[in-house]
GROMACS .gro file of C-alpha atoms in nm:
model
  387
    1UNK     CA    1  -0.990   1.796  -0.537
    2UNK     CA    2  -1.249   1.719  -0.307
    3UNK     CA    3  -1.306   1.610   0.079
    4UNK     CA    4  -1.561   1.352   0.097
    5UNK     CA    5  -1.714   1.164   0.381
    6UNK     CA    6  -1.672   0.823   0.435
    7UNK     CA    7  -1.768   0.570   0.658
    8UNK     CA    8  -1.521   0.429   0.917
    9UNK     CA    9  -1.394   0.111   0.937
   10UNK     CA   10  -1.536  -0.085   1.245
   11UNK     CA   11  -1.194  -0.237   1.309
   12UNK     CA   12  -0.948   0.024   1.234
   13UNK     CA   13  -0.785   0.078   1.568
   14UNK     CA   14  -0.744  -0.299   1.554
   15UNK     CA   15  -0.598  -0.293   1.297
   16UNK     CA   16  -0.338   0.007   1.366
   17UNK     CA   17  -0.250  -0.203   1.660
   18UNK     CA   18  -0.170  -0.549   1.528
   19UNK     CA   19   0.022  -0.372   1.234
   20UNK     CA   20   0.203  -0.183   1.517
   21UNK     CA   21   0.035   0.165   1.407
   22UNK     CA   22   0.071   0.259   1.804
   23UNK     CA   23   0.088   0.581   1.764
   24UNK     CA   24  -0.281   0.707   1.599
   25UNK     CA   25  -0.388   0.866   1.887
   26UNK     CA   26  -0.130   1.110   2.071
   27UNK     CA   27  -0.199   1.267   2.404
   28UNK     CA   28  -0.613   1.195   2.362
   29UNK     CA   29  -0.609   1.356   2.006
   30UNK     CA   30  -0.700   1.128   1.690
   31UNK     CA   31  -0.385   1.132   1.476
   32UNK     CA   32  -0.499   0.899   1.223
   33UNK     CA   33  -0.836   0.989   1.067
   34UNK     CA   34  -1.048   0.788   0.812
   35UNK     CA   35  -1.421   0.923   0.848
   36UNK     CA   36  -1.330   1.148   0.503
   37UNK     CA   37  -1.090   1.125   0.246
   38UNK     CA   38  -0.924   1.370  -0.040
   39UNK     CA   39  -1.010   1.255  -0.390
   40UNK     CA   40  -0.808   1.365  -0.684
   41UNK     CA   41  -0.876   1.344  -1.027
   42UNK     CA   42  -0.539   1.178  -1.242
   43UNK     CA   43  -0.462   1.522  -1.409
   44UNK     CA   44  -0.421   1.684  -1.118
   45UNK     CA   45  -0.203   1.405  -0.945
   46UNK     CA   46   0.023   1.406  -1.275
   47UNK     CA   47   0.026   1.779  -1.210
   48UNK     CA   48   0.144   1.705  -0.801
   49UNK     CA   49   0.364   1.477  -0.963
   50UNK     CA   50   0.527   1.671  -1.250
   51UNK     CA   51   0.611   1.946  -1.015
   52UNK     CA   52   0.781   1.749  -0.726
   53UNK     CA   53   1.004   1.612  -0.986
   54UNK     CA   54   1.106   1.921  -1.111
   55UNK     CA   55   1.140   2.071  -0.811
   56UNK     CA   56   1.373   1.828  -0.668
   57UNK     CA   57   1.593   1.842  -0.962
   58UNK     CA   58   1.622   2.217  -0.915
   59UNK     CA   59   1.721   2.131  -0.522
   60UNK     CA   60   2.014   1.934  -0.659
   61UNK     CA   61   2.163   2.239  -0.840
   62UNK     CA   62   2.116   2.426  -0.552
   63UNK     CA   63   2.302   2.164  -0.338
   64UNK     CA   64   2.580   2.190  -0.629
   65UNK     CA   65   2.607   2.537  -0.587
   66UNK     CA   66   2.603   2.560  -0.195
   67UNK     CA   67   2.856   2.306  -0.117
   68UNK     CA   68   3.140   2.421  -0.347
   69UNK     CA   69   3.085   2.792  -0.180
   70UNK     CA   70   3.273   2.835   0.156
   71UNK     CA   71   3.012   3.157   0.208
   72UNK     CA   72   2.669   2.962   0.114
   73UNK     CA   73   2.748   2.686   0.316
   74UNK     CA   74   2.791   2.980   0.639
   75UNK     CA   75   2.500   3.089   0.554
   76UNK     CA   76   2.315   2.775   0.568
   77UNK     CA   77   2.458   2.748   0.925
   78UNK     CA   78   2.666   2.458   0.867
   79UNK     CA   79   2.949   2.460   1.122
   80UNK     CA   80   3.328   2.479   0.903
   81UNK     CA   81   3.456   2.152   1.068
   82UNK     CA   82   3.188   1.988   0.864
   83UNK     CA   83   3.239   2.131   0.488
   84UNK     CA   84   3.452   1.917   0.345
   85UNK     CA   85   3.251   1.665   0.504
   86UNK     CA   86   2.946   1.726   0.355
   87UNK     CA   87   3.132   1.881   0.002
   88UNK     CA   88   3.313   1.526   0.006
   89UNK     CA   89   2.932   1.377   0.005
   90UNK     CA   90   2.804   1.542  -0.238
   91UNK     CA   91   3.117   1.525  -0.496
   92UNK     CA   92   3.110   1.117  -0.425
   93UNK     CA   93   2.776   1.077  -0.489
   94UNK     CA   94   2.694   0.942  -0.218
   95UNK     CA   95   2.337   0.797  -0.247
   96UNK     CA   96   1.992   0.881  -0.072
   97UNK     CA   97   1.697   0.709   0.021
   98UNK     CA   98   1.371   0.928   0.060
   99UNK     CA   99   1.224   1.277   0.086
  100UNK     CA  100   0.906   1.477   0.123
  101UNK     CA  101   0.792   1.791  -0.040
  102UNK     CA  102   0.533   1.999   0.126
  103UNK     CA  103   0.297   2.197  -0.078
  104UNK     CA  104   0.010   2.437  -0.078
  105UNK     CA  105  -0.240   2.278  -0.338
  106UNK     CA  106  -0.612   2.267  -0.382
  107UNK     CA  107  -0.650   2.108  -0.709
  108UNK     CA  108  -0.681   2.472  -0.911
  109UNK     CA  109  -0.313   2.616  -1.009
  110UNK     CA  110   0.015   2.514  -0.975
  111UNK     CA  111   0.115   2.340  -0.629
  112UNK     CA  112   0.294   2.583  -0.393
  113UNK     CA  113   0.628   2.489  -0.270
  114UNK     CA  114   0.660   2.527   0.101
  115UNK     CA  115   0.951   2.322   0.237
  116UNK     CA  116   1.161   2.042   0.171
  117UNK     CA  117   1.148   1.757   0.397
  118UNK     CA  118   1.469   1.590   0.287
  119UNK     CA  119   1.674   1.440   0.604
  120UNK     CA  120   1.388   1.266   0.840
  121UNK     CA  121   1.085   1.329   0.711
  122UNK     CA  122   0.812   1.046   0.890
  123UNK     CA  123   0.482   1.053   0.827
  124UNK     CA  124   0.586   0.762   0.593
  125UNK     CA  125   0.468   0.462   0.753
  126UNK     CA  126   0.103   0.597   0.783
  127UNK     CA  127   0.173   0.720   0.369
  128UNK     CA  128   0.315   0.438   0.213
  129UNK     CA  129   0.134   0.154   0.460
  130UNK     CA  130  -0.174   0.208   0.639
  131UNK     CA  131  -0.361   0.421   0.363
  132UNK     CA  132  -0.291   0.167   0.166
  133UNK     CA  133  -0.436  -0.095   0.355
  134UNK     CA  134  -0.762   0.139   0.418
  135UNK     CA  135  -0.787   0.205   0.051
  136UNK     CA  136  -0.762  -0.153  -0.020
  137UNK     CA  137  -1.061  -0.256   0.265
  138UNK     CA  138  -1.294   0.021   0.171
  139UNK     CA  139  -1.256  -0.098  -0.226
  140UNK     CA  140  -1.344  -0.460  -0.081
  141UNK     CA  141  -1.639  -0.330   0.129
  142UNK     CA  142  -1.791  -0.198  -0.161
  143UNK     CA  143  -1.736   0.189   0.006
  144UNK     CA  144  -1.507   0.311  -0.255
  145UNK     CA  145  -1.524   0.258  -0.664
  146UNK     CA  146  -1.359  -0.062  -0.782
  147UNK     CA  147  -1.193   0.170  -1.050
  148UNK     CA  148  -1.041   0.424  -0.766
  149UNK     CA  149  -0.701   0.411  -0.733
  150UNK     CA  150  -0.433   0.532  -0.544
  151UNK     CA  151  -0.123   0.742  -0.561
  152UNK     CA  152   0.097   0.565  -0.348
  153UNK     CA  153   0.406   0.293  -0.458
  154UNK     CA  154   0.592   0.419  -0.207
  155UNK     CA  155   0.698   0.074  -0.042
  156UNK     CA  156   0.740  -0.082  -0.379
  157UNK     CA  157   1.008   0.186  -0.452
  158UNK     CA  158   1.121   0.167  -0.091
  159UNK     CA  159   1.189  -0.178  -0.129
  160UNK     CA  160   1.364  -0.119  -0.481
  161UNK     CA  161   1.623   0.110  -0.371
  162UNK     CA  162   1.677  -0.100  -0.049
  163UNK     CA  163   1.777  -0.378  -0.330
  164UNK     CA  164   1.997  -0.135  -0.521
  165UNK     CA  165   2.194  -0.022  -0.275
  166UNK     CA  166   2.276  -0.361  -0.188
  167UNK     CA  167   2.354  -0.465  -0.490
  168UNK     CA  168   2.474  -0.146  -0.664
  169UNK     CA  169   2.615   0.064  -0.336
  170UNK     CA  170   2.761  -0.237  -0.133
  171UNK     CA  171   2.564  -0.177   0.170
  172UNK     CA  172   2.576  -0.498   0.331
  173UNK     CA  173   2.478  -0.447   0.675
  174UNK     CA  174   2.261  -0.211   0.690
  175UNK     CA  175   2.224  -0.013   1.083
  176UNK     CA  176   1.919   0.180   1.161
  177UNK     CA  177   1.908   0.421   1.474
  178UNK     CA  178   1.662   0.721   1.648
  179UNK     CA  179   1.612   0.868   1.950
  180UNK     CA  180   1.450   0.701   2.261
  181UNK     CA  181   1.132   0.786   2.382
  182UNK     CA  182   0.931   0.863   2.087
  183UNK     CA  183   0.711   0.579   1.938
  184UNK     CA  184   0.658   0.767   1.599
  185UNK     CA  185   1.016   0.729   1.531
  186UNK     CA  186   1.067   0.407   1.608
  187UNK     CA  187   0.762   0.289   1.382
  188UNK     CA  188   0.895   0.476   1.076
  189UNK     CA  189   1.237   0.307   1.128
  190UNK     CA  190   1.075  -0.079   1.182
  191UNK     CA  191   0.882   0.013   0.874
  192UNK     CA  192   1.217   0.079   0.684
  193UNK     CA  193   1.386  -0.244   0.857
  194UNK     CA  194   1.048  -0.469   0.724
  195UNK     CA  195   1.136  -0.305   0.381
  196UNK     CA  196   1.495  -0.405   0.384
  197UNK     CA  197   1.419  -0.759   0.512
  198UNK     CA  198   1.185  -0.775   0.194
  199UNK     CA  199   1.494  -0.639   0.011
  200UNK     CA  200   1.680  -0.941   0.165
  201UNK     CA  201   1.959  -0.695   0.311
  202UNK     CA  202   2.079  -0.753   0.652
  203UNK     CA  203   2.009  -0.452   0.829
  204UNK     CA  204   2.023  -0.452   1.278
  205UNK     CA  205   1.866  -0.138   1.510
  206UNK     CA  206   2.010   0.065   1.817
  207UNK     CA  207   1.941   0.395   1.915
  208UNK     CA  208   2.139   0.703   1.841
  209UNK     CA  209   2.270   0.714   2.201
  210UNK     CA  210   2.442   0.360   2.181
  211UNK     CA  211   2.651   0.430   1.913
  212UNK     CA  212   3.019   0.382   2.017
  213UNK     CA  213   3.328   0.531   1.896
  214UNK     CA  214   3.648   0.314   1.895
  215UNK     CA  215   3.987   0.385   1.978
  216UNK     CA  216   4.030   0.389   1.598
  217UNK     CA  217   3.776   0.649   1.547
  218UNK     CA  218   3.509   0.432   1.443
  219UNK     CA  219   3.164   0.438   1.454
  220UNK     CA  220   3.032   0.070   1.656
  221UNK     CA  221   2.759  -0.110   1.795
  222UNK     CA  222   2.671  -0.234   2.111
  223UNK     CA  223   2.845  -0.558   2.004
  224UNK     CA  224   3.159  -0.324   1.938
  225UNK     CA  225   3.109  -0.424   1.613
  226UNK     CA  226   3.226  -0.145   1.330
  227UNK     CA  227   2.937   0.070   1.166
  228UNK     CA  228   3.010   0.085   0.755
  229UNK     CA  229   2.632   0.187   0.676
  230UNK     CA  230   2.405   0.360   0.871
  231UNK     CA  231   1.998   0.512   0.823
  232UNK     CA  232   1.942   0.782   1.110
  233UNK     CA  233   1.647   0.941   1.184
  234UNK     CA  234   1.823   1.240   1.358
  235UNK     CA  235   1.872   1.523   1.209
  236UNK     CA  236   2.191   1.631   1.086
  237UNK     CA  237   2.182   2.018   1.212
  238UNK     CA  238   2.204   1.822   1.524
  239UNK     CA  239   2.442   1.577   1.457
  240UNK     CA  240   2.684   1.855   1.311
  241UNK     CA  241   2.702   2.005   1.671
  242UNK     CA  242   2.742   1.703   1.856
  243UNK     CA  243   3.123   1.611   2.014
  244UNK     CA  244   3.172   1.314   1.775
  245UNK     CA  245   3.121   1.520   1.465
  246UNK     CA  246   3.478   1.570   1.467
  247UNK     CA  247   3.510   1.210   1.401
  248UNK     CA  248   3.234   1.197   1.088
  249UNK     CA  249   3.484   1.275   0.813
  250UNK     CA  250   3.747   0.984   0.923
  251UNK     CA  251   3.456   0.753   1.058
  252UNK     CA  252   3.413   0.612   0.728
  253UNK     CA  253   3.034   0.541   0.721
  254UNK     CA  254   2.812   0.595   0.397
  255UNK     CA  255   2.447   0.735   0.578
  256UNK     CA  256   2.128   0.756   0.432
  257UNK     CA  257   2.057   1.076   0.446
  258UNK     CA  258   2.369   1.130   0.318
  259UNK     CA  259   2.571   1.509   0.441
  260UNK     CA  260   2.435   1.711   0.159
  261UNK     CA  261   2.086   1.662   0.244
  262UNK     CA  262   2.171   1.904   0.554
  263UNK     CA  263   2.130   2.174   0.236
  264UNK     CA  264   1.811   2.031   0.146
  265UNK     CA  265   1.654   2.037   0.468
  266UNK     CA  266   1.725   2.343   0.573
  267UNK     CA  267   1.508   2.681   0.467
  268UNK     CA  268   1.794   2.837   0.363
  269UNK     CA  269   1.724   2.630   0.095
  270UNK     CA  270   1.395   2.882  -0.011
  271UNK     CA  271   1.589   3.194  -0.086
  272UNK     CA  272   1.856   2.991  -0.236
  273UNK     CA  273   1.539   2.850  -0.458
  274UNK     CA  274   1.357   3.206  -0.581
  275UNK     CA  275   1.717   3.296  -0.691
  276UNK     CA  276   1.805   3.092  -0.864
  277UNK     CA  277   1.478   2.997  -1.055
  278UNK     CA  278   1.275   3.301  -1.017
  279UNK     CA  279   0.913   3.316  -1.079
  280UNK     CA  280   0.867   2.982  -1.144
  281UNK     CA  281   0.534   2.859  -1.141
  282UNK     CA  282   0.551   2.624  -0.808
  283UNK     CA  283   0.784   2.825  -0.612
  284UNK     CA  284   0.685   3.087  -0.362
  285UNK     CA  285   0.940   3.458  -0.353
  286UNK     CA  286   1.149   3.379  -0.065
  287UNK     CA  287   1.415   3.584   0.103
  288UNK     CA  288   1.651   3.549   0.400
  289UNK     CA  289   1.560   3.761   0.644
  290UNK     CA  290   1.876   3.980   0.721
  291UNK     CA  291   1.935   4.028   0.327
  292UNK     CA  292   1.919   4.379   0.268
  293UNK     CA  293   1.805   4.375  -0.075
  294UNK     CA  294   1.468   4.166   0.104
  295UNK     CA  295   1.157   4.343  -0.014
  296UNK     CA  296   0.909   4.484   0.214
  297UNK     CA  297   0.611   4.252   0.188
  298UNK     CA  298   0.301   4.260   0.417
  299UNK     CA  299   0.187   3.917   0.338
  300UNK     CA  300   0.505   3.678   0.474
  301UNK     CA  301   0.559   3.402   0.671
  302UNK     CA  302   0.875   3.405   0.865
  303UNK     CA  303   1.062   3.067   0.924
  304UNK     CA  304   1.411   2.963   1.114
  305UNK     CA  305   1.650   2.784   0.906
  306UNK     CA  306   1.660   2.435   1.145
  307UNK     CA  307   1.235   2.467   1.188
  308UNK     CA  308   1.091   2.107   1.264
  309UNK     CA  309   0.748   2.028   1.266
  310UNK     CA  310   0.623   2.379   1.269
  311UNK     CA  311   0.812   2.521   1.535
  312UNK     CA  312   0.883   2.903   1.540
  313UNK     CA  313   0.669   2.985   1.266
  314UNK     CA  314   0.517   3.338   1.224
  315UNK     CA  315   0.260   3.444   0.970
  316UNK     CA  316   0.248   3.814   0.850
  317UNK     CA  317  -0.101   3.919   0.598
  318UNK     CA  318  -0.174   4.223   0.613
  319UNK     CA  319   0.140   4.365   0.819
  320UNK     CA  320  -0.023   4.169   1.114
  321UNK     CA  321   0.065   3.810   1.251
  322UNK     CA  322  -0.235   3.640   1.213
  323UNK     CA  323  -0.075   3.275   1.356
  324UNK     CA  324   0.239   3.139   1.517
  325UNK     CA  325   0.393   2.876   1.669
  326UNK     CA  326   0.683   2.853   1.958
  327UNK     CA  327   0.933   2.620   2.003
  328UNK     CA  328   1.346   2.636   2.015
  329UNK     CA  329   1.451   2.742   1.675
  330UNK     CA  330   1.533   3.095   1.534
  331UNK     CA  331   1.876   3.163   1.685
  332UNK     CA  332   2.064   3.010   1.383
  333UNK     CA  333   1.845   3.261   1.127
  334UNK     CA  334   1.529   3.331   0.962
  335UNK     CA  335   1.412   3.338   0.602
  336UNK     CA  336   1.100   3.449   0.497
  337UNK     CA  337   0.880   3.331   0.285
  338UNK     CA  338   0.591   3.503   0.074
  339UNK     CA  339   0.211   3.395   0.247
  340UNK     CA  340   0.028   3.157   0.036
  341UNK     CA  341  -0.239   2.981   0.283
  342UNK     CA  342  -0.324   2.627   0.247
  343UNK     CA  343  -0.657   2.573   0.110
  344UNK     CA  344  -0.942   2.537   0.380
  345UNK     CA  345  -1.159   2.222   0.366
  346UNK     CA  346  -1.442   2.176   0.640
  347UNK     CA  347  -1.279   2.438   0.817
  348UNK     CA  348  -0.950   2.281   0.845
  349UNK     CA  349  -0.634   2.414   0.660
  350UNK     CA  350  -0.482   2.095   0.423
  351UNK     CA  351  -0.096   2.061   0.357
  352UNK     CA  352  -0.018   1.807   0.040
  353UNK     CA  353   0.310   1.608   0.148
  354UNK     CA  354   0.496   1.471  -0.182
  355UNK     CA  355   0.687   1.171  -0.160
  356UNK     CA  356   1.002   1.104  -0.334
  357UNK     CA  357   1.238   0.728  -0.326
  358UNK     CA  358   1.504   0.750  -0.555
  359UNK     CA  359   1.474   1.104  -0.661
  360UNK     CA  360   1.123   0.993  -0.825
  361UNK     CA  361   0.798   1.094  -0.687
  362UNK     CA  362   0.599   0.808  -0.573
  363UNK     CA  363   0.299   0.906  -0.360
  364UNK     CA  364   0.133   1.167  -0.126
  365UNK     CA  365  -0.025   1.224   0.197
  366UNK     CA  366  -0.278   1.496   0.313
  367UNK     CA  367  -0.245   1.662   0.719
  368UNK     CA  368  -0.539   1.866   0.800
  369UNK     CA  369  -0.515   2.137   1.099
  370UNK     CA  370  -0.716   2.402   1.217
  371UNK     CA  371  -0.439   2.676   1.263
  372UNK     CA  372  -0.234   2.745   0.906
  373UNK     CA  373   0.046   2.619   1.068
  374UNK     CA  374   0.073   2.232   1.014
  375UNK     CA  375   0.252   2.086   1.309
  376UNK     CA  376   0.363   1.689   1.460
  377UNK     CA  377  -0.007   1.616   1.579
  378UNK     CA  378  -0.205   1.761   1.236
  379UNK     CA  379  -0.475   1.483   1.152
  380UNK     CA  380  -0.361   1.250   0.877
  381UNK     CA  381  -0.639   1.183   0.620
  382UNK     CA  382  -0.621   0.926   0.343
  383UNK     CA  383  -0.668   1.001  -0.052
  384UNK     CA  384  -0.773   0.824  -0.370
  385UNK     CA  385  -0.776   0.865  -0.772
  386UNK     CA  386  -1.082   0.887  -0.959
  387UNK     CA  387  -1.189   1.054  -1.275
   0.00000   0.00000   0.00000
């Protein structure tokens, strides 16, 4: 695994703007960055592979056990008007679309779990499209091998399941909502509605804060028409505690993410993890933080359950905090987390994202930072495959 420089393409930012990439630069700071790149040899992408797969399958059994325990699912801090809700989900098999596994990896020893990004990861767009599209001009400028590859069929796959859960799942009309205000957001969702018109399923957008509820306890449009399917990037921790979760259960709708993946997103999820499969290879010892039976450990990183992003994150080595982060998280609980730091490239910390469609991994990005703690505005960095 190596960082290697690269030149820049002259028309990148023209690019990012007629494919609607509007969001590379954030308050002055380059988001999107292309004058290096992460090369990977196939072994060890089979390896980031191997272990993403794995790892999600052990997720599902924790999911199993979590939602058919009245205890686990309090102490995952999901409310008790939602448990049958989100027991119902899981027992009906209710299907999902995408998620992201974070790891610490640096090409020598197993990849590191860190957290599971399984209810609204983004991040996607810039994985599954634009990298892409660099890869692909560098290769025709003669800048990269014409043997390189890529590890990245993320939009094929995206595209695939779009077509199977039409086909297979019944989703007809497909809505798509997020939050105003926040251009990231809205790109990763336009970037799932372009896959689903290439999956020919009817699919229409409105944001979170439109959606109606009818007399009938339905979930509608603007058009007052009824919502039967519906992708939201918002995450359910939130949704659980809005006024018209009441009406979730009756409401009818099949979601992508579907209620279960409010176990997989959380970091209760950890703990729940190191229990159940202890000392395995790509997991980190993890703990909740009130559990008695926690060890003392002076190398830790302590993280709320509902963390987004970064937020709230403290990191212990040595018995003292040698980073952290603020933000509005850590009422609900804390788990921690043994320390394993990200491996340091050109004096930047790197974070491996894993992709997953369809339960299968299917690609990866890289985020570089300078703190340990990889946050919303962490440089993106492209990667290739060559041996």
């Amino acid at each position: 695994m190596f960082r290697l420089p690269i030149e820049e393409r002259p028309d990148w930012q023209d690019k990012a703007e007629e494919y609607g990439f509007n969001f590379h630069t954030m308050y002055g700071e380059r988001y999107w960055c292309e004058e290096a790149y992460y090369q990977f040899s196939l072994k060890q992408i089979e390896e980031i592979e191997s272990a993403t797969n794995e790892i999600h399958q052990m997720c599902l059994e924790v999911v199993d056990n979590v939602v058919r325990n009245e205890a686990l699912l309090n102490k995952f801090q999901i409310p008790p008007h939602v448990h049958q809700f989100v027991y119902d989900s899981w027992c009906s098999q209710q299907p999902s679309l995408y998620s992201r596994l974070d790891f610490a990896y640096d090409g020598n020893g197993p990849a590191k779990l860190l957290e599971n990004n399984a209810d609204t990861p983004t991040s996607l767009y810039e994985s599954a499209f634009f990298q892409w599209i660099w890869f692909e001009d560098q290769i025709n400028a003669g800048k990269l091998p014409q043997h390189a590859d890529q590890f990245n069929s993320i939009q094929d796959k995206l595209i695939e399941r779009f077509t199977q859960l039409k086909n297979e799942h019944n989703f007809n009309m497909l809505h798509f909502c997020c939050c105003k205000d926040t251009d990231e957001d809205r790109a990763t969702v336009q970037y799932f509605q372009d896959c689903a018109n290439d999956a020919n399923l009817n699919n229409h957008f409105l944001y979170v804060d439109e959606i109606g509820l009818s007399p009938k306890g339905r979930f509608t449009n603007l058009d007052d028409q009824v919502i039967t399917h519906l992708f939201k990037l918002y995450p359910w921790e939130f949704m659980f505690r809005e006024d018209f979760s009441t009406s979730l259960a009756s409401a009818n709708v099949k979601w992508l993410e579907p209620a279960w993946k409010s176990v997989l997103s959380n970091k209760a999820l950890l703990p729940m993890l190191w229990q159940m499969f202890p000392n395995h290879p790509n997991l980190l010892p993890a703990y909740f933080a009130d559990d008695r039976h926690c060890p003392t450990m002076l190398n830790y990183v302590k993280k709320p359950l509902f963390s987004r992003e970064g937020a709230n994150i403290q990191i212990i080595n040595g018995g003292e905090e040698i980073d952290s982060s603020t933000g509005p998280y850590g009422e609900e609980g804390m788990i921690i987390q043994k320390f394993h730091p990200l491996p340091k490239f050109n004096e930047s910390y790197t974070l491996v994202g894993s992709w997953l469609v369809n339960d299968q991994a299917c690609g990866i990005c890289l985020r570089e930072d300078h703190s340990l703690i990889t946050q919303d505005l962490s440089r993106f960095y492209p990667h290739i495959i060559l041996d």
